[in-house]
């Protein structure tokens, strides 16, 4: 979330931090929330989507097959 700018970071299992994050989100204007959502989506598509992961694994397997990735 911090890397993408797509939300508000709060410590897990910390009720006060979670409440504070909810208050921050509730105070944002609709266009700010839309921008935050778009940044989160863009980050997902660029860094976390299945196709990205598959491509990264394919590159690793290709290196392994070529004798790469020394220990």
Short mmCIF file of N, CA and C in Angstrom, two decimals:
data_model
loop_
_atom_site.label_atom_id
_atom_site.label_comp_id
_atom_site.label_asym_id
_atom_site.label_seq_id
_atom_site.Cartn_x
_atom_site.Cartn_y
_atom_site.Cartn_z
N UNK A 1 0.84 -1.19 0.00
CA UNK A 1 0.00 0.00 0.00
C UNK A 1 0.88 1.25 0.00
N UNK A 2 1.91 1.23 0.81
CA UNK A 2 2.81 2.39 0.85
C UNK A 2 3.50 2.59 -0.49
N UNK A 3 3.94 1.51 -1.13
CA UNK A 3 4.63 1.62 -2.41
C UNK A 3 3.71 2.12 -3.52
N UNK A 4 2.47 1.72 -3.50
CA UNK A 4 1.55 2.08 -4.58
C UNK A 4 0.89 3.43 -4.37
N UNK A 5 0.80 3.87 -3.11
CA UNK A 5 0.02 5.08 -2.83
C UNK A 5 -1.46 4.81 -2.96
N UNK A 6 -1.83 3.54 -2.90
CA UNK A 6 -3.20 3.14 -3.12
C UNK A 6 -4.00 2.89 -1.87
N UNK A 7 -3.65 3.53 -0.78
CA UNK A 7 -4.41 3.33 0.44
C UNK A 7 -3.73 4.00 1.62
N UNK A 8 -4.21 3.70 2.78
CA UNK A 8 -3.66 4.24 4.02
C UNK A 8 -3.11 3.06 4.82
N UNK A 9 -1.89 3.19 5.25
CA UNK A 9 -1.24 2.10 6.00
C UNK A 9 -1.61 2.20 7.47
N UNK A 10 -1.94 1.06 8.05
CA UNK A 10 -2.24 0.98 9.48
C UNK A 10 -1.68 -0.33 10.02
N UNK A 11 -1.18 -0.28 11.21
CA UNK A 11 -0.65 -1.49 11.85
C UNK A 11 -1.79 -2.49 12.06
N UNK A 12 -1.54 -3.74 11.69
CA UNK A 12 -2.57 -4.76 11.88
C UNK A 12 -2.75 -5.04 13.36
N UNK A 13 -3.92 -5.49 13.69
CA UNK A 13 -4.28 -5.83 15.07
C UNK A 13 -4.07 -4.67 16.03
N UNK A 14 -4.23 -3.46 15.51
CA UNK A 14 -4.11 -2.24 16.32
C UNK A 14 -5.38 -1.43 16.10
N UNK A 15 -6.37 -1.59 16.96
CA UNK A 15 -7.66 -0.93 16.76
C UNK A 15 -7.56 0.59 16.60
N UNK A 16 -6.70 1.22 17.36
CA UNK A 16 -6.57 2.68 17.26
C UNK A 16 -6.01 3.09 15.90
N UNK A 17 -5.01 2.35 15.41
CA UNK A 17 -4.42 2.66 14.10
C UNK A 17 -5.42 2.42 12.99
N UNK A 18 -6.19 1.34 13.09
CA UNK A 18 -7.20 1.04 12.08
C UNK A 18 -8.30 2.10 12.09
N UNK A 19 -8.72 2.53 13.26
CA UNK A 19 -9.74 3.58 13.35
C UNK A 19 -9.22 4.88 12.77
N UNK A 20 -7.97 5.20 13.04
CA UNK A 20 -7.36 6.42 12.50
C UNK A 20 -7.30 6.37 10.98
N UNK A 21 -6.91 5.22 10.43
CA UNK A 21 -6.84 5.06 8.98
C UNK A 21 -8.24 5.21 8.36
N UNK A 22 -9.25 4.66 9.01
CA UNK A 22 -10.62 4.78 8.52
C UNK A 22 -11.07 6.24 8.53
N UNK A 23 -10.70 6.97 9.56
CA UNK A 23 -11.04 8.40 9.63
C UNK A 23 -10.36 9.19 8.52
N UNK A 24 -9.11 8.86 8.24
CA UNK A 24 -8.38 9.53 7.15
C UNK A 24 -9.10 9.27 5.83
N UNK A 25 -9.45 8.02 5.58
CA UNK A 25 -10.15 7.68 4.33
C UNK A 25 -11.51 8.36 4.24
N UNK A 26 -12.22 8.39 5.34
CA UNK A 26 -13.55 9.01 5.34
C UNK A 26 -13.49 10.51 5.06
N UNK A 27 -12.38 11.14 5.41
CA UNK A 27 -12.23 12.58 5.22
C UNK A 27 -11.78 12.96 3.81
N UNK A 28 -11.37 11.99 3.01
CA UNK A 28 -10.89 12.29 1.67
C UNK A 28 -12.04 12.61 0.72
N UNK A 29 -11.73 13.47 -0.23
CA UNK A 29 -12.71 13.82 -1.26
C UNK A 29 -12.85 12.65 -2.24
N UNK A 30 -14.00 12.54 -2.89
CA UNK A 30 -14.21 11.44 -3.83
C UNK A 30 -13.12 11.33 -4.90
N UNK A 31 -12.64 12.45 -5.41
CA UNK A 31 -11.59 12.38 -6.44
C UNK A 31 -10.28 11.87 -5.87
N UNK A 32 -10.01 12.14 -4.60
CA UNK A 32 -8.82 11.60 -3.96
C UNK A 32 -8.93 10.08 -3.80
N UNK A 33 -10.11 9.64 -3.42
CA UNK A 33 -10.35 8.19 -3.28
C UNK A 33 -10.24 7.48 -4.63
N UNK A 34 -10.79 8.10 -5.68
CA UNK A 34 -10.67 7.51 -7.02
C UNK A 34 -9.21 7.43 -7.44
N UNK A 35 -8.44 8.48 -7.18
CA UNK A 35 -7.02 8.47 -7.52
C UNK A 35 -6.27 7.38 -6.76
N UNK A 36 -6.59 7.23 -5.49
CA UNK A 36 -5.98 6.20 -4.67
C UNK A 36 -6.31 4.81 -5.22
N UNK A 37 -7.56 4.62 -5.58
CA UNK A 37 -7.98 3.34 -6.15
C UNK A 37 -7.29 3.07 -7.48
N UNK A 38 -7.13 4.09 -8.30
CA UNK A 38 -6.45 3.91 -9.59
C UNK A 38 -4.98 3.56 -9.39
N UNK A 39 -4.33 4.22 -8.43
CA UNK A 39 -2.92 3.90 -8.14
C UNK A 39 -2.78 2.45 -7.64
N UNK A 40 -3.71 2.01 -6.82
CA UNK A 40 -3.68 0.64 -6.32
C UNK A 40 -3.86 -0.35 -7.48
N UNK A 41 -4.80 -0.05 -8.36
CA UNK A 41 -5.03 -0.93 -9.51
C UNK A 41 -3.82 -0.97 -10.43
N UNK A 42 -3.26 0.20 -10.72
CA UNK A 42 -2.08 0.27 -11.59
C UNK A 42 -0.92 -0.53 -10.99
N UNK A 43 -0.73 -0.42 -9.69
CA UNK A 43 0.34 -1.17 -9.02
C UNK A 43 0.10 -2.66 -9.15
N UNK A 44 -1.13 -3.08 -8.93
CA UNK A 44 -1.46 -4.50 -9.05
C UNK A 44 -1.14 -5.01 -10.46
N UNK A 45 -1.62 -4.30 -11.46
CA UNK A 45 -1.43 -4.73 -12.84
C UNK A 45 0.06 -4.79 -13.19
N UNK A 46 0.84 -3.84 -12.70
CA UNK A 46 2.26 -3.76 -13.03
C UNK A 46 3.11 -4.74 -12.23
N UNK A 47 2.76 -4.99 -10.98
CA UNK A 47 3.66 -5.75 -10.10
C UNK A 47 3.11 -7.07 -9.55
N UNK A 48 1.81 -7.24 -9.50
CA UNK A 48 1.26 -8.38 -8.78
C UNK A 48 0.36 -9.31 -9.58
N UNK A 49 -0.06 -8.91 -10.75
CA UNK A 49 -0.99 -9.72 -11.53
C UNK A 49 -0.37 -11.07 -11.89
N UNK A 50 -1.21 -12.04 -12.13
CA UNK A 50 -0.76 -13.39 -12.44
C UNK A 50 0.20 -13.39 -13.63
N UNK A 51 -0.10 -12.63 -14.66
CA UNK A 51 0.76 -12.61 -15.84
C UNK A 51 2.16 -12.10 -15.51
N UNK A 52 2.25 -11.16 -14.59
CA UNK A 52 3.56 -10.64 -14.18
C UNK A 52 4.34 -11.74 -13.46
N UNK A 53 3.69 -12.42 -12.54
CA UNK A 53 4.34 -13.50 -11.80
C UNK A 53 4.78 -14.63 -12.71
N UNK A 54 3.94 -14.99 -13.65
CA UNK A 54 4.28 -16.07 -14.58
C UNK A 54 5.50 -15.66 -15.41
N UNK A 55 5.53 -14.42 -15.86
CA UNK A 55 6.68 -13.94 -16.64
C UNK A 55 7.96 -13.99 -15.83
N UNK A 56 7.88 -13.62 -14.56
CA UNK A 56 9.07 -13.64 -13.70
C UNK A 56 9.56 -15.07 -13.49
N UNK A 57 8.63 -16.00 -13.25
CA UNK A 57 9.03 -17.40 -13.09
C UNK A 57 9.60 -17.95 -14.38
N UNK A 58 9.02 -17.58 -15.51
CA UNK A 58 9.52 -18.06 -16.80
C UNK A 58 10.96 -17.61 -17.01
N UNK A 59 11.26 -16.37 -16.65
CA UNK A 59 12.62 -15.86 -16.79
C UNK A 59 13.59 -16.63 -15.88
N UNK A 60 13.16 -16.94 -14.67
CA UNK A 60 14.00 -17.70 -13.74
C UNK A 60 14.24 -19.11 -14.29
N UNK A 61 13.18 -19.76 -14.76
CA UNK A 61 13.34 -21.11 -15.29
C UNK A 61 14.23 -21.12 -16.53
N UNK A 62 14.12 -20.08 -17.34
CA UNK A 62 14.96 -19.98 -18.52
C UNK A 62 16.44 -19.86 -18.11
N UNK A 63 16.71 -19.05 -17.09
CA UNK A 63 18.08 -18.91 -16.59
C UNK A 63 18.58 -20.24 -16.03
N UNK A 64 17.73 -20.92 -15.30
CA UNK A 64 18.12 -22.21 -14.73
C UNK A 64 18.44 -23.22 -15.84
N UNK A 65 17.65 -23.21 -16.87
CA UNK A 65 17.86 -24.12 -17.98
C UNK A 65 19.15 -23.82 -18.73
N UNK A 66 19.57 -22.54 -18.68
CA UNK A 66 20.80 -22.14 -19.37
C UNK A 66 22.00 -22.23 -18.44
N UNK A 67 21.79 -22.78 -17.24
CA UNK A 67 22.89 -22.92 -16.28
C UNK A 67 23.15 -21.66 -15.48
N UNK A 68 22.20 -20.74 -15.45
CA UNK A 68 22.35 -19.48 -14.71
C UNK A 68 21.97 -19.61 -13.26
N UNK A 69 21.85 -18.49 -12.61
CA UNK A 69 21.48 -18.38 -11.20
C UNK A 69 22.46 -19.15 -10.30
N UNK A 70 23.68 -18.74 -10.35
CA UNK A 70 24.71 -19.37 -9.49
C UNK A 70 24.38 -19.17 -8.03
N UNK A 71 24.79 -20.11 -7.20
CA UNK A 71 24.50 -20.05 -5.76
C UNK A 71 25.32 -19.02 -5.08
#
